[in-house]
CSV table of N, CA and C in Angstrom, one decimal:
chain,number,residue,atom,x,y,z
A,19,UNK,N,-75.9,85.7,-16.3
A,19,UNK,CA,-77.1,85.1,-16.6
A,19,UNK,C,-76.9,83.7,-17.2
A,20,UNK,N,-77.5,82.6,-17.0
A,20,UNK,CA,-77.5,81.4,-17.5
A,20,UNK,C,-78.5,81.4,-18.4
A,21,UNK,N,-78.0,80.0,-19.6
A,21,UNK,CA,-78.6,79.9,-20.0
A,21,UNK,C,-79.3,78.5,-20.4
A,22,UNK,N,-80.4,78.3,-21.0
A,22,UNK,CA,-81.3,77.1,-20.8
A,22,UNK,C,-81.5,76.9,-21.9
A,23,UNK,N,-81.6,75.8,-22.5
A,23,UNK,CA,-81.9,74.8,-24.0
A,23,UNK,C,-83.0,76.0,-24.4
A,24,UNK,N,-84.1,76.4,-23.4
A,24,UNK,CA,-85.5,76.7,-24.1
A,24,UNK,C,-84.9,78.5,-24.6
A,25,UNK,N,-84.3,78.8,-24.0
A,25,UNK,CA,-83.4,80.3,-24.8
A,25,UNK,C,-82.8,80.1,-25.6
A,26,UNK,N,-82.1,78.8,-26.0
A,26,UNK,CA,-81.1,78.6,-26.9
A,26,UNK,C,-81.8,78.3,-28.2
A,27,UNK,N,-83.4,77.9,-28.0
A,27,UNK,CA,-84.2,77.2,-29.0
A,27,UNK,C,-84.8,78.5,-29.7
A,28,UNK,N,-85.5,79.1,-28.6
A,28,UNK,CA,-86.4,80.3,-28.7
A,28,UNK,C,-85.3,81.6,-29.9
A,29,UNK,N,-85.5,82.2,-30.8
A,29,UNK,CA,-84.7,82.7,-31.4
A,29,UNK,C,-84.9,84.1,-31.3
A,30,UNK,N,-86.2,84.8,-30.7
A,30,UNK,CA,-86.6,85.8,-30.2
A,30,UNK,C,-85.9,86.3,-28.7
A,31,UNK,N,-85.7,85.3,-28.4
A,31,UNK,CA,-85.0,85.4,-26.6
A,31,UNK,C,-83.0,84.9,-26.7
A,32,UNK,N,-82.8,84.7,-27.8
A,32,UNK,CA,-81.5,84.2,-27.7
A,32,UNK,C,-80.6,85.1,-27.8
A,33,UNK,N,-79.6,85.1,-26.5
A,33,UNK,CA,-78.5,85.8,-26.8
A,33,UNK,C,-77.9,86.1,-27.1
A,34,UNK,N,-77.2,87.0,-27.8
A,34,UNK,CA,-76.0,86.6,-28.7
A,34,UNK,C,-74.7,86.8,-28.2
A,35,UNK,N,-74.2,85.7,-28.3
A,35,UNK,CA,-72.5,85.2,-27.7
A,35,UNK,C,-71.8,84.1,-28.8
A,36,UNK,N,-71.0,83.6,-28.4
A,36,UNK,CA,-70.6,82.6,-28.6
A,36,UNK,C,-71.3,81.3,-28.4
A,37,UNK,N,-71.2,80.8,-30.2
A,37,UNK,CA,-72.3,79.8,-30.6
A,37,UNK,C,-71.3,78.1,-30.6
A,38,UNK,N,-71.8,77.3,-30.4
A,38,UNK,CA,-70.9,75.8,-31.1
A,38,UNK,C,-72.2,75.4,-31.8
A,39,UNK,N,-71.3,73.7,-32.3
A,39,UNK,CA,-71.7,73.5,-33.2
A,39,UNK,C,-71.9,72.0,-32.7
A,40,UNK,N,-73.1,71.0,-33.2
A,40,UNK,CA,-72.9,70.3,-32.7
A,40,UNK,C,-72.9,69.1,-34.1
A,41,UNK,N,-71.6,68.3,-34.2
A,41,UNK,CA,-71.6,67.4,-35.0
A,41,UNK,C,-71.9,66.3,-35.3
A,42,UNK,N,-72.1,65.2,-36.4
A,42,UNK,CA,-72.2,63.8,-35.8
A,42,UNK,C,-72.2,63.4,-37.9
A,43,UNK,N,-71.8,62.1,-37.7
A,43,UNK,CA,-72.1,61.1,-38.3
A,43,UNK,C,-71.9,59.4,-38.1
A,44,UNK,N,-71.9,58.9,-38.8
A,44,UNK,CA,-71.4,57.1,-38.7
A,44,UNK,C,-70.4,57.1,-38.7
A,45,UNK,N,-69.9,56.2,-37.9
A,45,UNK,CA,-68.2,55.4,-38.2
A,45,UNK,C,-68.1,55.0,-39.7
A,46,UNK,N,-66.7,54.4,-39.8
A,46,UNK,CA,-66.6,53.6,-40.6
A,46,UNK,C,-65.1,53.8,-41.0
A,47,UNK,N,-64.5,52.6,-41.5
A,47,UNK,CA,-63.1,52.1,-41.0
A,47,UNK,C,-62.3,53.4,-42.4
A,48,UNK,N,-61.4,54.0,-42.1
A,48,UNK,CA,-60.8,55.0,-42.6
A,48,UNK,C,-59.3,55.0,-42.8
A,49,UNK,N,-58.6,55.1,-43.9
A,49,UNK,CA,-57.5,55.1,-43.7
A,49,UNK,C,-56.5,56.2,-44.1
A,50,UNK,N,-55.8,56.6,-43.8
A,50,UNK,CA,-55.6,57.9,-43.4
A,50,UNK,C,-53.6,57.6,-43.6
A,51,UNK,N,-53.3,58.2,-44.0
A,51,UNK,CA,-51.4,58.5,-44.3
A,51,UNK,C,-50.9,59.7,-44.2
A,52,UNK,N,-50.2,59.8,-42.7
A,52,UNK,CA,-49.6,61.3,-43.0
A,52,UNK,C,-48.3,60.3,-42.4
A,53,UNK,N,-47.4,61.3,-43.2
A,53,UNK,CA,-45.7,60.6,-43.1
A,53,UNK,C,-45.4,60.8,-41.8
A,54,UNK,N,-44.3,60.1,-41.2
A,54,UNK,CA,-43.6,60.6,-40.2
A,54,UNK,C,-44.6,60.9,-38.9
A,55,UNK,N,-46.0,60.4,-39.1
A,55,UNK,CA,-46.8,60.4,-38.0
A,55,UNK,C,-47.7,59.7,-37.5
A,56,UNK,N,-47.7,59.0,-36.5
A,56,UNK,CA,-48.1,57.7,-35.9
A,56,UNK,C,-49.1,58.0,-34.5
A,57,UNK,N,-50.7,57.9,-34.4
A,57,UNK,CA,-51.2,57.6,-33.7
A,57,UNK,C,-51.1,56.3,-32.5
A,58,UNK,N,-51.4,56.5,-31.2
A,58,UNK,CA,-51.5,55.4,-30.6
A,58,UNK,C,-52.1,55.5,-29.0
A,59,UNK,N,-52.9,54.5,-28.6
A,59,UNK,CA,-53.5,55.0,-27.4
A,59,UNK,C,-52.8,55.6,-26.3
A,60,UNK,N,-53.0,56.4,-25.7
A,60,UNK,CA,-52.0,56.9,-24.2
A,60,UNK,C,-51.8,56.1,-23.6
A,61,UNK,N,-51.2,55.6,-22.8
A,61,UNK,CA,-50.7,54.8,-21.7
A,61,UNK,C,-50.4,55.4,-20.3
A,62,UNK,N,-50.3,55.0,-19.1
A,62,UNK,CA,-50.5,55.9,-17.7
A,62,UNK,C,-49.2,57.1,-17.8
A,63,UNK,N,-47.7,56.5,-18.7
A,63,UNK,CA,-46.9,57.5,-18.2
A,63,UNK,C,-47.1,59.0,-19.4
A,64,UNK,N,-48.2,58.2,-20.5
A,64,UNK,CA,-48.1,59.7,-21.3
A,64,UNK,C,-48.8,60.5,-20.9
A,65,UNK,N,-49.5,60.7,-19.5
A,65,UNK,CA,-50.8,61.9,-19.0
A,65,UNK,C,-50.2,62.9,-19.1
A,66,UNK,N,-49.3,63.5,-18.7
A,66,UNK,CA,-48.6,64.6,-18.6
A,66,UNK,C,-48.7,65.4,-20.1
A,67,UNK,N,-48.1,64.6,-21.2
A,67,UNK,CA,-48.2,65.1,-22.4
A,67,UNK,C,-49.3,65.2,-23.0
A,68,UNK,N,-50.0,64.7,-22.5
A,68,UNK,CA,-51.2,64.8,-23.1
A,68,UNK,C,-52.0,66.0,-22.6
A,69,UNK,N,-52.1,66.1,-21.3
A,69,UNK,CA,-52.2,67.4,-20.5
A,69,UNK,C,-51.6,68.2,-21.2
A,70,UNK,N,-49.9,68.6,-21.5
A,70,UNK,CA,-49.6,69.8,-21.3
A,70,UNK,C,-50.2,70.3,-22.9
A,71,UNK,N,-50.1,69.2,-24.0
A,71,UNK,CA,-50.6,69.8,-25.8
A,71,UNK,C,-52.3,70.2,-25.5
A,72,UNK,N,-53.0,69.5,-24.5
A,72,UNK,CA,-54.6,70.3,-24.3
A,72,UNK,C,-54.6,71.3,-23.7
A,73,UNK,N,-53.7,71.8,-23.1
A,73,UNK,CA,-53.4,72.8,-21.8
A,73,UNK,C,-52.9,74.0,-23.1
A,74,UNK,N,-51.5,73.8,-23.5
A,74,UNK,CA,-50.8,74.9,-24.5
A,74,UNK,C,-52.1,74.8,-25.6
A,75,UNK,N,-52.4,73.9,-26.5
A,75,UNK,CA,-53.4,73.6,-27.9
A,75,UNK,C,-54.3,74.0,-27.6
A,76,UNK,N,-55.0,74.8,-26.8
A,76,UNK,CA,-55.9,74.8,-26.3
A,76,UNK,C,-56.6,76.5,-25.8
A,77,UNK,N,-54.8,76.5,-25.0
A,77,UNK,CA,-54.6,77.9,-24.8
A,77,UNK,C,-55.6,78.5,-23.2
A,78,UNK,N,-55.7,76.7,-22.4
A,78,UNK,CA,-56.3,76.9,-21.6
A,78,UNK,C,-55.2,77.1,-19.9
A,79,UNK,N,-55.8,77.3,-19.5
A,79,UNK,CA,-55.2,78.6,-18.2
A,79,UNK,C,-54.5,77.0,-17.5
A,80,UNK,N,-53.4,76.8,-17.0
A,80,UNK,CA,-52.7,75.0,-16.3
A,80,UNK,C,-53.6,74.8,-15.2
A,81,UNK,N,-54.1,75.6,-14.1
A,81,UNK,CA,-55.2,75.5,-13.3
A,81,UNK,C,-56.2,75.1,-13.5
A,82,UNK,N,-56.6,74.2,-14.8
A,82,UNK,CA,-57.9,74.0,-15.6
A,82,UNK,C,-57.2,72.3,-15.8
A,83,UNK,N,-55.6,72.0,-15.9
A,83,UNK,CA,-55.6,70.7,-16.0
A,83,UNK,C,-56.0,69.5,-15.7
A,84,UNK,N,-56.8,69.6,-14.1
A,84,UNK,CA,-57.1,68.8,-13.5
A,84,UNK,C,-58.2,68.1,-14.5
A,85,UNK,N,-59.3,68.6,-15.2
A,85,UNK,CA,-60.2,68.5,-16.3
A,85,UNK,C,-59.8,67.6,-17.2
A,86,UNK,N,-59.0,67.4,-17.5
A,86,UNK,CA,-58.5,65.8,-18.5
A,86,UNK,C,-58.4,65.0,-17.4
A,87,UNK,N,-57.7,65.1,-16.8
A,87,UNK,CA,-56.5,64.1,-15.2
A,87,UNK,C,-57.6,63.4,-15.3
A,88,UNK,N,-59.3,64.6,-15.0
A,88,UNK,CA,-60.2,63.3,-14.0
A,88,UNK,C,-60.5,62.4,-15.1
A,89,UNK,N,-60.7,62.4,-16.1
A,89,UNK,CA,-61.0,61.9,-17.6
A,89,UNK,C,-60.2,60.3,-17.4
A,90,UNK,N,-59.0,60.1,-16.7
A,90,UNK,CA,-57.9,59.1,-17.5
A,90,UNK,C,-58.5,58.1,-17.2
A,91,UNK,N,-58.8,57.3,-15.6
A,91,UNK,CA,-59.4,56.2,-15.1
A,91,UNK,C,-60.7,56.3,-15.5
A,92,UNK,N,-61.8,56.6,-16.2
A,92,UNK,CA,-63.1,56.4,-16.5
A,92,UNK,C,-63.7,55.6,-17.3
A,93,UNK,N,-64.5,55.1,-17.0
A,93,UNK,CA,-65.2,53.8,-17.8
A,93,UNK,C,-65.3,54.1,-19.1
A,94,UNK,N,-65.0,53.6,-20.2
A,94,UNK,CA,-66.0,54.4,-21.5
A,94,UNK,C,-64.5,54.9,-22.7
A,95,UNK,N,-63.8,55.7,-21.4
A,95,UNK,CA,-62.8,56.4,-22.5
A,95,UNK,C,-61.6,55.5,-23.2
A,96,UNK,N,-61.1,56.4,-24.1
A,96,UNK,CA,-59.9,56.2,-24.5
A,96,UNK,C,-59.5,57.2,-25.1
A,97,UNK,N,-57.8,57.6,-25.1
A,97,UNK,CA,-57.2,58.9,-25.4
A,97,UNK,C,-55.9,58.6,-26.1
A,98,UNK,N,-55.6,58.9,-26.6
A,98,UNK,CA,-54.9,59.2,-28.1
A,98,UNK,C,-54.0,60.6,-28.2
A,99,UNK,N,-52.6,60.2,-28.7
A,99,UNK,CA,-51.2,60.7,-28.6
A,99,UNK,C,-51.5,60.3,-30.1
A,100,UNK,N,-51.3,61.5,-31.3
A,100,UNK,CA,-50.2,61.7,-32.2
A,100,UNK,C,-48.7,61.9,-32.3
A,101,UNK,N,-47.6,61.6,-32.8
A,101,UNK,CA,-46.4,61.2,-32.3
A,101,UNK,C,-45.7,61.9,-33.8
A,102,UNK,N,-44.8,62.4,-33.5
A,102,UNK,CA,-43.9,62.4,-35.1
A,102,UNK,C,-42.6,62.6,-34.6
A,103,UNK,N,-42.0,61.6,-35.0
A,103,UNK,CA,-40.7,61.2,-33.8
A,103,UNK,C,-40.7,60.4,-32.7
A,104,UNK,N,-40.1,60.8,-32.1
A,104,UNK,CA,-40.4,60.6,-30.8
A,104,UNK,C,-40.9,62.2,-29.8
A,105,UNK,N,-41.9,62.7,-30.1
A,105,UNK,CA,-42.3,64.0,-30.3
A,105,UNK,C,-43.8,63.9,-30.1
A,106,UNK,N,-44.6,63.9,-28.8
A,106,UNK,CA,-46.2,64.1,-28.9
A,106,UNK,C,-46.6,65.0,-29.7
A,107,UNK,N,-47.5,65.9,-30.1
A,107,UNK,CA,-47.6,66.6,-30.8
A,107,UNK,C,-49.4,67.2,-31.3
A,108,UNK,N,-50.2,65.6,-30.5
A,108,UNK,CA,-51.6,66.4,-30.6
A,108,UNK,C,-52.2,65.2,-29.9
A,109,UNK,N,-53.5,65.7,-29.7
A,109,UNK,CA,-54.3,64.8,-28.3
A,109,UNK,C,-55.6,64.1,-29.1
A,110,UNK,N,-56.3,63.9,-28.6
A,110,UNK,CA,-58.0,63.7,-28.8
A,110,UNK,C,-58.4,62.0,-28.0
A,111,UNK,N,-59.8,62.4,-27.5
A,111,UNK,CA,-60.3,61.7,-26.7
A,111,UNK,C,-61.8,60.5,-26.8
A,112,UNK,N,-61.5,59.4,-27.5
A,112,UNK,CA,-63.2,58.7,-27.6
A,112,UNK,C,-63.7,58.1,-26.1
A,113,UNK,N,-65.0,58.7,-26.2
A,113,UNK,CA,-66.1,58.0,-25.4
A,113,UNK,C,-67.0,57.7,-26.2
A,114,UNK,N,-67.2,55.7,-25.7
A,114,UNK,CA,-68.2,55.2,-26.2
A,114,UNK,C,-68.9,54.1,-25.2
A,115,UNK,N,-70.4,54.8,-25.2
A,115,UNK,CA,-71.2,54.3,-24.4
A,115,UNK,C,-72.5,53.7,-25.7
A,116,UNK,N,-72.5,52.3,-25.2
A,116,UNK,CA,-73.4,50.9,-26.2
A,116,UNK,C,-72.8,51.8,-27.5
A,117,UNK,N,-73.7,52.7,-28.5
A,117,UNK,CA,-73.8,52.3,-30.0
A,117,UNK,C,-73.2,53.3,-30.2
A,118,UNK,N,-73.1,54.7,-29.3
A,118,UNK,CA,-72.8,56.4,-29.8
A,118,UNK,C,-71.6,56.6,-29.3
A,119,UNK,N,-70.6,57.4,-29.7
A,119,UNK,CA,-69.9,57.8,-29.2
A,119,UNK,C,-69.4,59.1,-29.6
A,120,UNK,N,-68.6,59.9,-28.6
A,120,UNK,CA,-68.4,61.0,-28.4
A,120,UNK,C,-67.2,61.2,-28.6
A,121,UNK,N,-66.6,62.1,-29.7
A,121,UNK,CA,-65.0,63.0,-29.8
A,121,UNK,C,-64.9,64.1,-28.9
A,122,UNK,N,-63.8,64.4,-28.1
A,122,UNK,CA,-63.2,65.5,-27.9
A,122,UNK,C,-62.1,65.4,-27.4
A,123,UNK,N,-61.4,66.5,-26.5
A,123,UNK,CA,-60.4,66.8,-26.1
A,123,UNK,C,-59.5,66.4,-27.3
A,124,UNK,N,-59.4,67.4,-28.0
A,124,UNK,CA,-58.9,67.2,-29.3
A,124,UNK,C,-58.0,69.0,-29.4
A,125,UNK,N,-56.6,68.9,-29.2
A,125,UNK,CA,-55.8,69.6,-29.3
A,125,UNK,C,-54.4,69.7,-30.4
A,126,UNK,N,-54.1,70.2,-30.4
A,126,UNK,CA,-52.7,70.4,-31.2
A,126,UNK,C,-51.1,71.2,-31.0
A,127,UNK,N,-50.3,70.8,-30.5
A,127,UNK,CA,-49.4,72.4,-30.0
A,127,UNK,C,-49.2,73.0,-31.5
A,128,UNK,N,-49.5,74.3,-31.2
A,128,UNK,CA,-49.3,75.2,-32.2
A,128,UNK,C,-48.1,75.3,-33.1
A,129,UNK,N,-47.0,74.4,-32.5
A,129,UNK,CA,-45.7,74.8,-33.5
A,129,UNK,C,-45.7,73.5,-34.4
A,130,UNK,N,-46.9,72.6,-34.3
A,130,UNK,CA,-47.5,71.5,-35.0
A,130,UNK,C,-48.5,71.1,-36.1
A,131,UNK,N,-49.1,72.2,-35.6
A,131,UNK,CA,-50.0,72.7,-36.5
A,131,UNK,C,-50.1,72.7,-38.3
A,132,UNK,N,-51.0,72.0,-38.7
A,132,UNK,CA,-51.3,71.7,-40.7
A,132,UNK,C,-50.9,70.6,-41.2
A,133,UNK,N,-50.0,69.7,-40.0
A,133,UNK,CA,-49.6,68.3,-40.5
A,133,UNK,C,-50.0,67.3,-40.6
A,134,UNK,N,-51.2,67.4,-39.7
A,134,UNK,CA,-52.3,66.3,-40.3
A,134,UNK,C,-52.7,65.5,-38.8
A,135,UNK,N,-52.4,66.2,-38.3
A,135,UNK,CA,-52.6,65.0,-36.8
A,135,UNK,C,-53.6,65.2,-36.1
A,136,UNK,N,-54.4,66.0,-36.5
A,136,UNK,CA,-56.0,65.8,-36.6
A,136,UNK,C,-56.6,65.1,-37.1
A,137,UNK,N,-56.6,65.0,-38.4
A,137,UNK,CA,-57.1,64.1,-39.5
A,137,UNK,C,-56.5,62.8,-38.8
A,138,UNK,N,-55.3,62.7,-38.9
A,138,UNK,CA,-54.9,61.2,-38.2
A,138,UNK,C,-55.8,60.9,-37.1
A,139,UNK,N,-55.8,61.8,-35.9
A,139,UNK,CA,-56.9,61.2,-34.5
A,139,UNK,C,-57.7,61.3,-34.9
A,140,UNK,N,-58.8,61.9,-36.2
A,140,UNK,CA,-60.2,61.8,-36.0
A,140,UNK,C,-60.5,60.2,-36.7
A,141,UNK,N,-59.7,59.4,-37.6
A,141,UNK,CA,-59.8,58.9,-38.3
A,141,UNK,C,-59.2,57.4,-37.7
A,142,UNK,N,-58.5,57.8,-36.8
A,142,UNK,CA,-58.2,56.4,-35.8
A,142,UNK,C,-59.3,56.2,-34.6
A,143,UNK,N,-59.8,57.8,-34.6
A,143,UNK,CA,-60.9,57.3,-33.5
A,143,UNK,C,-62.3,56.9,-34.4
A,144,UNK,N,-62.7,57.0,-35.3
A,144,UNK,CA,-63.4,56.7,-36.2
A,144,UNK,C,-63.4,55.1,-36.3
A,145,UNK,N,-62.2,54.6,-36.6
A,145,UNK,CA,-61.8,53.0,-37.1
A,145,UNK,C,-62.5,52.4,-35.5
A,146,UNK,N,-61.9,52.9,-34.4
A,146,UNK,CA,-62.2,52.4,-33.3
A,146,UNK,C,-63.6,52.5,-32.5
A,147,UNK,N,-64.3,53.4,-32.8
A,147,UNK,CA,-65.4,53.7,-33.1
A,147,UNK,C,-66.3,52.5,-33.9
A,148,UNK,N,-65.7,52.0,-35.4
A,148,UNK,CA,-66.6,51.3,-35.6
A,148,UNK,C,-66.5,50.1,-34.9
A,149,UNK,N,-65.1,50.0,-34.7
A,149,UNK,CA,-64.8,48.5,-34.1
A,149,UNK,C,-65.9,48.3,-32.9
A,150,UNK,N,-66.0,49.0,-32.3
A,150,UNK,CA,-66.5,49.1,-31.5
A,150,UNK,C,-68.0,48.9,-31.3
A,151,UNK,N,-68.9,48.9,-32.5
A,151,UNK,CA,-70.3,49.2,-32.5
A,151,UNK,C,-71.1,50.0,-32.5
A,152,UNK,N,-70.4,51.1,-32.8
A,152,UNK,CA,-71.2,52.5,-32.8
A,152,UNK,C,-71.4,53.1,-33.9
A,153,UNK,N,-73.0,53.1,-33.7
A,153,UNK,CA,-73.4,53.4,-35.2
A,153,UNK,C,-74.1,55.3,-35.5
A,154,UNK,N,-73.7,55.8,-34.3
A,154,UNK,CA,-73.2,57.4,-34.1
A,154,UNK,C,-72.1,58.1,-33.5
A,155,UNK,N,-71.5,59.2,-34.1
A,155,UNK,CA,-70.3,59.3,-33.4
A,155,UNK,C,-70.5,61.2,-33.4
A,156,UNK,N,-71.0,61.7,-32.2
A,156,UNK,CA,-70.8,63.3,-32.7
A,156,UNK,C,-69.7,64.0,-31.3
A,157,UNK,N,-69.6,65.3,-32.1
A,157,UNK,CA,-68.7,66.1,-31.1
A,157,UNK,C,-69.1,67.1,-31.0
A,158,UNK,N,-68.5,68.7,-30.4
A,158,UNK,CA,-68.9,69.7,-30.5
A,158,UNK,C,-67.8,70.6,-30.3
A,159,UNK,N,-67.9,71.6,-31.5
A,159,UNK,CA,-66.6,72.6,-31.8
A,159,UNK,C,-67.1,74.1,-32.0
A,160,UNK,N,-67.0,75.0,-31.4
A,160,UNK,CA,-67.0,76.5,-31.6
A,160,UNK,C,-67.1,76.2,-32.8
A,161,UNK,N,-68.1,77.5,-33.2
A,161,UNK,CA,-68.8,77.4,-34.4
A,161,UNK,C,-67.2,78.5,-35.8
A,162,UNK,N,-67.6,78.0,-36.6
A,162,UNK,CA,-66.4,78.6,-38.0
A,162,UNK,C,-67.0,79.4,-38.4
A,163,UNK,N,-66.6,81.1,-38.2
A,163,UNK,CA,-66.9,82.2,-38.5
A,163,UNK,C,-65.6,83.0,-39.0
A,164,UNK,N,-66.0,83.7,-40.1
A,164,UNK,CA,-65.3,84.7,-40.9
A,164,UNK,C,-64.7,85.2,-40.0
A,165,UNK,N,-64.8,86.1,-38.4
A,165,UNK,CA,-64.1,86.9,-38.2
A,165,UNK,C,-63.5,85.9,-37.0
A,166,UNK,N,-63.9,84.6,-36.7
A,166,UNK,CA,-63.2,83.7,-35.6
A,166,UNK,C,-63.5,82.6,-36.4
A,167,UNK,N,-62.0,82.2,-37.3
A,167,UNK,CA,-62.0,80.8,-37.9
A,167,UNK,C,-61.9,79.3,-36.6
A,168,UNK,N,-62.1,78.5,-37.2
A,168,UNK,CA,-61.8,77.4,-36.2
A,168,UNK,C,-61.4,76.4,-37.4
A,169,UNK,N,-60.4,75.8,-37.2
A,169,UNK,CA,-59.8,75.0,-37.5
A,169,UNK,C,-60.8,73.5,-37.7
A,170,UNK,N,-61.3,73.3,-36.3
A,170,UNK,CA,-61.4,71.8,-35.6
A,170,UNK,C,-62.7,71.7,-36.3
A,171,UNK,N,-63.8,72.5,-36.6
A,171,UNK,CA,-65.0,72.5,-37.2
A,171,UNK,C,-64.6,72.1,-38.5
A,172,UNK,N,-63.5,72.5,-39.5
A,172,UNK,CA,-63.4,72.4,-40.9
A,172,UNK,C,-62.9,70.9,-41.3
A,173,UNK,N,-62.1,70.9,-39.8
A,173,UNK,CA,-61.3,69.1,-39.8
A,173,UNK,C,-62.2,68.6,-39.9
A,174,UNK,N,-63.3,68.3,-39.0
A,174,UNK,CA,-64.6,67.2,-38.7
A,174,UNK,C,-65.5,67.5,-39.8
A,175,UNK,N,-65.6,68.5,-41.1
A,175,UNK,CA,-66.5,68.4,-41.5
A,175,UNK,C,-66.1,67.7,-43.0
A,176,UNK,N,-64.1,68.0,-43.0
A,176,UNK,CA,-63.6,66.9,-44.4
A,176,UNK,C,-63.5,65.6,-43.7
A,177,UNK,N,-63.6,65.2,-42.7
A,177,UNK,CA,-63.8,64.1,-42.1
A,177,UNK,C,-65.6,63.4,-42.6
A,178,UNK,N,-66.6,64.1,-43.0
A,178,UNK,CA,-67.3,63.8,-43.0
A,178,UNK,C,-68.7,64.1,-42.1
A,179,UNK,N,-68.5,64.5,-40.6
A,179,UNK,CA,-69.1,65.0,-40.0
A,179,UNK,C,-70.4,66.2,-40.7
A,180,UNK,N,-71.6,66.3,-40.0
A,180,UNK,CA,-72.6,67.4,-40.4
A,180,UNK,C,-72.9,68.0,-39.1
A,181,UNK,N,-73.6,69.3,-39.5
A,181,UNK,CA,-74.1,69.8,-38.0
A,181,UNK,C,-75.8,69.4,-37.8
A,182,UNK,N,-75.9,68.8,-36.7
A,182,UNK,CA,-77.1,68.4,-36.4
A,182,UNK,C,-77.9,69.4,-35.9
A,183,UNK,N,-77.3,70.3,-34.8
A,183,UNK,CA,-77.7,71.8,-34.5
A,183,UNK,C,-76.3,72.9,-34.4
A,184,UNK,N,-76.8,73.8,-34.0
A,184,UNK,CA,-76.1,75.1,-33.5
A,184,UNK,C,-76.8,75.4,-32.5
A,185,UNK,N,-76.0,76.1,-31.1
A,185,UNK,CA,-76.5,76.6,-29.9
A,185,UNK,C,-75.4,77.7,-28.8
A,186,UNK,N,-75.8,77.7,-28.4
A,186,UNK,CA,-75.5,79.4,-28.1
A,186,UNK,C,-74.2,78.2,-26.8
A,187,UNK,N,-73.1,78.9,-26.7
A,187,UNK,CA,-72.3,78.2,-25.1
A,187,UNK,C,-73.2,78.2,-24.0
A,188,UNK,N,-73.2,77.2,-23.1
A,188,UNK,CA,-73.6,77.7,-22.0
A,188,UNK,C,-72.6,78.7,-21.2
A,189,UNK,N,-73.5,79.6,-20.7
A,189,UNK,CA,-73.0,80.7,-19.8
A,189,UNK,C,-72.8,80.4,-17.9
A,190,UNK,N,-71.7,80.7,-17.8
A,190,UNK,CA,-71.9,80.5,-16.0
A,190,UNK,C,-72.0,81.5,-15.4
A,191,UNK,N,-72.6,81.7,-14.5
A,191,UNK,CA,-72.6,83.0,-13.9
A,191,UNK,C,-71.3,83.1,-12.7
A,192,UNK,N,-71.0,84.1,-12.7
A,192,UNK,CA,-69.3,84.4,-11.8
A,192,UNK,C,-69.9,85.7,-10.9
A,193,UNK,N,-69.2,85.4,-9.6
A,193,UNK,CA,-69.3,86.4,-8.8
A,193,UNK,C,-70.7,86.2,-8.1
């Protein structure tokens, strides 16, 4: 069954599944120090790495890669390699169209994981963001539940972010 904004609104008719969350606040220039770890924008030969930390960080099936790939040449974006070493080690993605702009594809490989290179990409896309002119910036993260924590909701929300709504995933129908 699919589902439509006006079921997701209606609270009498809403499903229960799997909810996100929808974030947002202002830019504004941020500065941010984690040791031994250096943000910087992707360039054509880092696709691969950047693919495979959203692919593993992600925990998404490699048949689903093409989904960043189309992302690289597109008007708007820009995508971001955390680095510790010479060591990629976490992803994330800004689109910014005129004033708003949009976070995602924001991953981590798991043996990387609590060092801060979240905080690092949310906070470099933030600076760039304001450079930029944009005077909203939201994203959207699986919602932070007691019995399904989420990490990425907790980052964005010490980052500053608020939830503007909650809404049910959209459903596709299979078969």
């Amino acid at each position: 069954r699919m589902i439509c904004e006006t079921d997701c609104c209606n609270e009498a008719r809403r499903p229960q599944g799997p909810r996100c969350s929808q974030l947002t606040r202002a830019p504004e220039v941020q500065h941010v120090q984690c040791a031994d770890l250096h943000v910087r924008v992707m360039d054509a030969g880092d696709q691969e790495a950047f693919i495979d930390i959203m692919v593993r960080g992600m925990g998404m099936p490699r048949e689903l890669s093409g989904f960043p790939r189309s992302l690289f040449r597109r008007s708007g974006w820009t995508h971001y390699l955390a680095w510790i070493g010479g060591t990629a080690v976490a992803c994330a993605s800004l689109h910014v169209d005129g004033e708003a702009a949009w976070f995602g594809s924001a991953a981590t490989l798991p043996e990387h994981r609590g060092l801060g290179a979240q905080t690092a990409l949310i906070a470099r896309r933030l600076n760039d963001a304001a450079r930029a002119g944009v005077w909203i910036c939201s994203m959207q993260v699986d919602e932070d539940l007691p019995d399904r924590p989420n990490p990425s909701e907790r980052n964005m929300r010490r980052a500053g972010f608020q939830t503007a709504y909650r809404r049910e995933h959209l459903l596709v129908p299979t078969g």
